[in-house]
């Protein structure tokens, strides 16, 4: 199963909106074939492993299949993987995590009904950690959202005049592009677009697909000559529709989505999260200024934080996560848990996770 989890990593930038799954076929302690989820509409991991075995002329009858997610039992873009394993004559299937998709679940029962031994739960939480967005979307209806930040040691993200290029070094910036690449969407606010005119695409790593780039623009003030409007897909979320401007932008592959306002007059972040879940967005990578970061934190929508820290002191300057309303006491602080710390060149990457939201996801997946 550890090998199957490693194989699933091959689908990290590929499979969205489908989950990342790995499958390894073995018999009598001997590796036969393996496969990972292909692009949406392509083979699932089990079908890919069986395909690889067939290409090599390997008979998999009597084999054990180690699969990181329950084989699907329904016909979607592809036939049921459970049926493919039955037809191939495997003798045993070991599943890490049950599929939280109600349409696709039931593969374990179908396999058992065919006389195949099935064991469930080996490294289940590891499999969940590979697919938090897919599992969150299936169980709570909203994507898994992380904030990306780059700051000095004293927590400054920019100088007082807004200059921030570059607080961190090349290795940290390249790693940040890996996080962009794995996401379904890279999200920012209109303030960042107006200040920095970013592209928000993936450039530092090879990827077979680009994530959707999106901007929260409550008043719909995005300039039509902004660099982000470059012909690749962009989504603009606003509360103030302008049909003429939207039509001009649509001709340049920009989709304008109108969402309700919250009680402060800003765009409702809860409505945004629900809309994204309804539209098959599994993971959202947020690169934004302090106001949007703070609003997402205070709305309770931040699952994780990917924070890059440089060994420098900026003193006065802009900071992280400006909360819309102040915290009244330390007992009201928003608390996260550290997942890992990694040195990247001269900088550090800290990963933090909201423990309550993770526990809720674990429980929703039956672990």
mmCIF file of N, CA, C and O in Angstrom, residues 275-322:
data_model
loop_
_atom_site.group_PDB
_atom_site.id
_atom_site.type_symbol
_atom_site.label_atom_id
_atom_site.label_comp_id
_atom_site.label_asym_id
_atom_site.label_seq_id
_atom_site.Cartn_x
_atom_site.Cartn_y
_atom_site.Cartn_z
ATOM 1 N N UNK A 275 -20.426 27.536 -3.967
ATOM 2 C CA UNK A 275 -20.450 27.566 -5.442
ATOM 3 C C UNK A 275 -19.293 26.745 -5.999
ATOM 4 O O UNK A 275 -19.469 25.970 -6.949
ATOM 5 N N UNK A 276 -18.114 26.890 -5.425
ATOM 6 C CA UNK A 276 -16.959 26.136 -5.896
ATOM 7 C C UNK A 276 -17.172 24.641 -5.716
ATOM 8 O O UNK A 276 -16.826 23.841 -6.594
ATOM 9 N N UNK A 277 -17.729 24.252 -4.575
ATOM 10 C CA UNK A 277 -18.020 22.839 -4.363
ATOM 11 C C UNK A 277 -19.001 22.304 -5.385
ATOM 12 O O UNK A 277 -18.854 21.169 -5.872
ATOM 13 N N UNK A 278 -19.992 23.093 -5.719
ATOM 14 C CA UNK A 278 -20.993 22.671 -6.711
ATOM 15 C C UNK A 278 -20.398 22.553 -8.109
ATOM 16 O O UNK A 278 -20.986 21.890 -8.975
ATOM 17 N N UNK A 279 -19.256 23.179 -8.345
ATOM 18 C CA UNK A 279 -18.654 23.203 -9.677
ATOM 19 C C UNK A 279 -17.331 22.436 -9.731
ATOM 20 O O UNK A 279 -16.424 22.773 -10.497
ATOM 21 N N UNK A 280 -17.237 21.387 -8.920
ATOM 22 C CA UNK A 280 -16.159 20.391 -8.976
ATOM 23 C C UNK A 280 -14.775 20.975 -8.723
ATOM 24 O O UNK A 280 -13.779 20.511 -9.274
ATOM 25 N N UNK A 281 -14.695 21.970 -7.871
ATOM 26 C CA UNK A 281 -13.400 22.499 -7.448
ATOM 27 C C UNK A 281 -13.020 21.793 -6.143
ATOM 28 O O UNK A 281 -13.681 21.957 -5.122
ATOM 29 N N UNK A 282 -11.945 21.002 -6.185
ATOM 30 C CA UNK A 282 -11.522 20.235 -5.012
ATOM 31 C C UNK A 282 -10.608 21.024 -4.085
ATOM 32 O O UNK A 282 -10.783 20.985 -2.864
ATOM 33 N N UNK A 283 -9.611 21.675 -4.647
ATOM 34 C CA UNK A 283 -8.599 22.351 -3.847
ATOM 35 C C UNK A 283 -8.407 23.772 -4.335
ATOM 36 O O UNK A 283 -8.299 24.015 -5.543
ATOM 37 N N UNK A 284 -8.347 24.708 -3.396
ATOM 38 C CA UNK A 284 -8.186 26.123 -3.717
ATOM 39 C C UNK A 284 -6.912 26.630 -3.060
ATOM 40 O O UNK A 284 -6.717 26.504 -1.849
ATOM 41 N N UNK A 285 -6.038 27.202 -3.876
ATOM 42 C CA UNK A 285 -4.773 27.792 -3.439
ATOM 43 C C UNK A 285 -4.955 29.300 -3.447
ATOM 44 O O UNK A 285 -5.192 29.902 -4.499
ATOM 45 N N UNK A 286 -4.870 29.926 -2.280
ATOM 46 C CA UNK A 286 -5.124 31.358 -2.159
ATOM 47 C C UNK A 286 -3.804 32.100 -2.019
ATOM 48 O O UNK A 286 -3.019 31.833 -1.103
ATOM 49 N N UNK A 287 -3.558 33.031 -2.950
ATOM 50 C CA UNK A 287 -2.439 33.965 -2.848
ATOM 51 C C UNK A 287 -3.048 35.356 -2.854
ATOM 52 O O UNK A 287 -3.460 35.855 -3.899
ATOM 53 N N UNK A 288 -3.119 35.963 -1.682
ATOM 54 C CA UNK A 288 -3.861 37.211 -1.567
ATOM 55 C C UNK A 288 -3.251 38.078 -0.482
ATOM 56 O O UNK A 288 -2.356 37.668 0.256
ATOM 57 N N UNK A 289 -3.770 39.299 -0.380
ATOM 58 C CA UNK A 289 -3.320 40.233 0.630
ATOM 59 C C UNK A 289 -3.932 39.951 1.988
ATOM 60 O O UNK A 289 -4.760 39.045 2.168
ATOM 61 N N UNK A 290 -3.526 40.771 2.948
ATOM 62 C CA UNK A 290 -3.908 40.537 4.336
ATOM 63 C C UNK A 290 -5.413 40.610 4.562
ATOM 64 O O UNK A 290 -5.961 39.862 5.379
ATOM 65 N N UNK A 291 -6.106 41.474 3.832
ATOM 66 C CA UNK A 291 -7.555 41.618 4.058
ATOM 67 C C UNK A 291 -8.305 40.354 3.662
ATOM 68 O O UNK A 291 -9.153 39.877 4.425
ATOM 69 N N UNK A 292 -8.026 39.820 2.487
ATOM 70 C CA UNK A 292 -8.727 38.605 2.068
ATOM 71 C C UNK A 292 -8.297 37.421 2.920
ATOM 72 O O UNK A 292 -9.131 36.587 3.303
ATOM 73 N N UNK A 293 -7.006 37.314 3.244
ATOM 74 C CA UNK A 293 -6.569 36.252 4.138
ATOM 75 C C UNK A 293 -7.336 36.297 5.458
ATOM 76 O O UNK A 293 -7.856 35.285 5.929
ATOM 77 N N UNK A 294 -7.400 37.484 6.060
ATOM 78 C CA UNK A 294 -8.087 37.617 7.338
ATOM 79 C C UNK A 294 -9.572 37.308 7.236
ATOM 80 O O UNK A 294 -10.147 36.687 8.134
ATOM 81 N N UNK A 295 -10.194 37.735 6.143
ATOM 82 C CA UNK A 295 -11.626 37.462 5.969
ATOM 83 C C UNK A 295 -11.889 35.964 5.852
ATOM 84 O O UNK A 295 -12.868 35.442 6.407
ATOM 85 N N UNK A 296 -11.013 35.245 5.141
ATOM 86 C CA UNK A 296 -11.181 33.796 5.006
ATOM 87 C C UNK A 296 -10.963 33.093 6.346
ATOM 88 O O UNK A 296 -11.689 32.149 6.682
ATOM 89 N N UNK A 297 -9.968 33.559 7.101
ATOM 90 C CA UNK A 297 -9.743 32.986 8.426
ATOM 91 C C UNK A 297 -10.967 33.194 9.302
ATOM 92 O O UNK A 297 -11.477 32.256 9.937
ATOM 93 N N UNK A 298 -11.455 34.427 9.351
ATOM 94 C CA UNK A 298 -12.575 34.723 10.237
ATOM 95 C C UNK A 298 -13.870 34.061 9.776
ATOM 96 O O UNK A 298 -14.746 33.761 10.595
ATOM 97 N N UNK A 299 -13.985 33.772 8.485
ATOM 98 C CA UNK A 299 -15.162 33.044 7.986
ATOM 99 C C UNK A 299 -15.078 31.555 8.273
ATOM 100 O O UNK A 299 -16.042 30.820 8.008
ATOM 101 N N UNK A 300 -13.947 31.096 8.811
ATOM 102 C CA UNK A 300 -13.796 29.674 9.134
ATOM 103 C C UNK A 300 -13.618 28.797 7.926
ATOM 104 O O UNK A 300 -13.962 27.610 7.966
ATOM 105 N N UNK A 301 -13.042 29.333 6.852
ATOM 106 C CA UNK A 301 -12.921 28.583 5.602
ATOM 107 C C UNK A 301 -11.504 28.099 5.309
ATOM 108 O O UNK A 301 -11.283 27.421 4.309
ATOM 109 N N UNK A 302 -10.550 28.437 6.164
ATOM 110 C CA UNK A 302 -9.155 28.066 5.918
ATOM 111 C C UNK A 302 -8.876 26.703 6.545
ATOM 112 O O UNK A 302 -8.953 26.525 7.751
ATOM 113 N N UNK A 303 -8.546 25.749 5.697
ATOM 114 C CA UNK A 303 -8.210 24.406 6.165
ATOM 115 C C UNK A 303 -6.726 24.270 6.474
ATOM 116 O O UNK A 303 -6.336 23.523 7.368
ATOM 117 N N UNK A 304 -5.903 24.978 5.723
ATOM 118 C CA UNK A 304 -4.465 24.753 5.789
ATOM 119 C C UNK A 304 -3.747 26.061 5.446
ATOM 120 O O UNK A 304 -4.329 26.962 4.840
ATOM 121 N N UNK A 305 -2.480 26.130 5.859
ATOM 122 C CA UNK A 305 -1.665 27.300 5.553
ATOM 123 C C UNK A 305 -0.302 26.808 5.094
ATOM 124 O O UNK A 305 0.317 25.963 5.744
ATOM 125 N N UNK A 306 0.157 27.318 3.957
ATOM 126 C CA UNK A 306 1.502 27.040 3.454
ATOM 127 C C UNK A 306 2.265 28.349 3.550
ATOM 128 O O UNK A 306 2.082 29.256 2.728
ATOM 129 N N UNK A 307 3.097 28.462 4.581
ATOM 130 C CA UNK A 307 3.728 29.738 4.911
ATOM 131 C C UNK A 307 5.232 29.648 4.687
ATOM 132 O O UNK A 307 5.914 28.814 5.291
ATOM 133 N N UNK A 308 5.758 30.517 3.827
ATOM 134 C CA UNK A 308 7.191 30.605 3.577
ATOM 135 C C UNK A 308 7.748 31.772 4.395
ATOM 136 O O UNK A 308 7.166 32.870 4.402
ATOM 137 N N UNK A 309 8.861 31.525 5.074
ATOM 138 C CA UNK A 309 9.431 32.537 5.954
ATOM 139 C C UNK A 309 10.902 32.743 5.614
ATOM 140 O O UNK A 309 11.674 31.778 5.559
ATOM 141 N N UNK A 310 11.268 34.000 5.387
ATOM 142 C CA UNK A 310 12.652 34.358 5.081
ATOM 143 C C UNK A 310 13.366 34.798 6.357
ATOM 144 O O UNK A 310 12.747 35.397 7.248
ATOM 145 N N UNK A 311 14.664 34.557 6.462
ATOM 146 C CA UNK A 311 15.415 34.956 7.654
ATOM 147 C C UNK A 311 15.818 36.428 7.574
ATOM 148 O O UNK A 311 17.007 36.782 7.561
ATOM 149 N N UNK A 312 14.809 37.296 7.517
ATOM 150 C CA UNK A 312 15.063 38.727 7.395
ATOM 151 C C UNK A 312 14.069 39.483 8.261
ATOM 152 O O UNK A 312 13.006 38.977 8.617
ATOM 153 N N UNK A 313 14.414 40.703 8.584
ATOM 154 C CA UNK A 313 13.565 41.586 9.381
ATOM 155 C C UNK A 313 13.247 42.814 8.537
ATOM 156 O O UNK A 313 14.148 43.494 8.042
ATOM 157 N N UNK A 314 11.959 43.099 8.377
ATOM 158 C CA UNK A 314 11.549 44.256 7.588
ATOM 159 C C UNK A 314 11.088 45.420 8.460
ATOM 160 O O UNK A 314 10.972 46.545 7.977
ATOM 161 N N UNK A 315 10.770 45.164 9.731
ATOM 162 C CA UNK A 315 10.285 46.236 10.580
ATOM 163 C C UNK A 315 8.900 46.681 10.154
ATOM 164 O O UNK A 315 7.989 45.873 10.018
ATOM 165 N N UNK A 316 8.735 47.954 9.911
ATOM 166 C CA UNK A 316 7.434 48.445 9.456
ATOM 167 C C UNK A 316 7.095 47.841 8.099
ATOM 168 O O UNK A 316 7.958 47.660 7.248
ATOM 169 N N UNK A 317 5.834 47.543 7.910
ATOM 170 C CA UNK A 317 5.396 46.983 6.637
ATOM 171 C C UNK A 317 4.062 46.300 6.790
ATOM 172 O O UNK A 317 3.419 46.350 7.844
ATOM 173 N N UNK A 318 3.632 45.674 5.721
ATOM 174 C CA UNK A 318 2.349 44.984 5.711
ATOM 175 C C UNK A 318 2.501 43.592 6.302
ATOM 176 O O UNK A 318 3.531 42.938 6.128
ATOM 177 N N UNK A 319 1.477 43.133 7.006
ATOM 178 C CA UNK A 319 1.544 41.859 7.694
ATOM 179 C C UNK A 319 0.561 40.846 7.154
ATOM 180 O O UNK A 319 -0.114 41.058 6.147
ATOM 181 N N UNK A 320 0.467 39.719 7.844
ATOM 182 C CA UNK A 320 -0.419 38.630 7.466
ATOM 183 C C UNK A 320 -1.835 38.876 7.982
ATOM 184 O O UNK A 320 -2.031 39.582 8.973
ATOM 185 N N UNK A 321 -2.815 38.280 7.336
ATOM 186 C CA UNK A 321 -4.177 38.080 7.823
ATOM 187 C C UNK A 321 -4.717 39.197 8.705
ATOM 188 O O UNK A 321 -4.724 39.096 9.932
ATOM 189 N N UNK A 322 -5.192 40.264 8.087
ATOM 190 C CA UNK A 322 -5.856 41.338 8.824
ATOM 191 C C UNK A 322 -7.306 40.942 9.061
ATOM 192 O O UNK A 322 -8.127 40.944 8.145
#
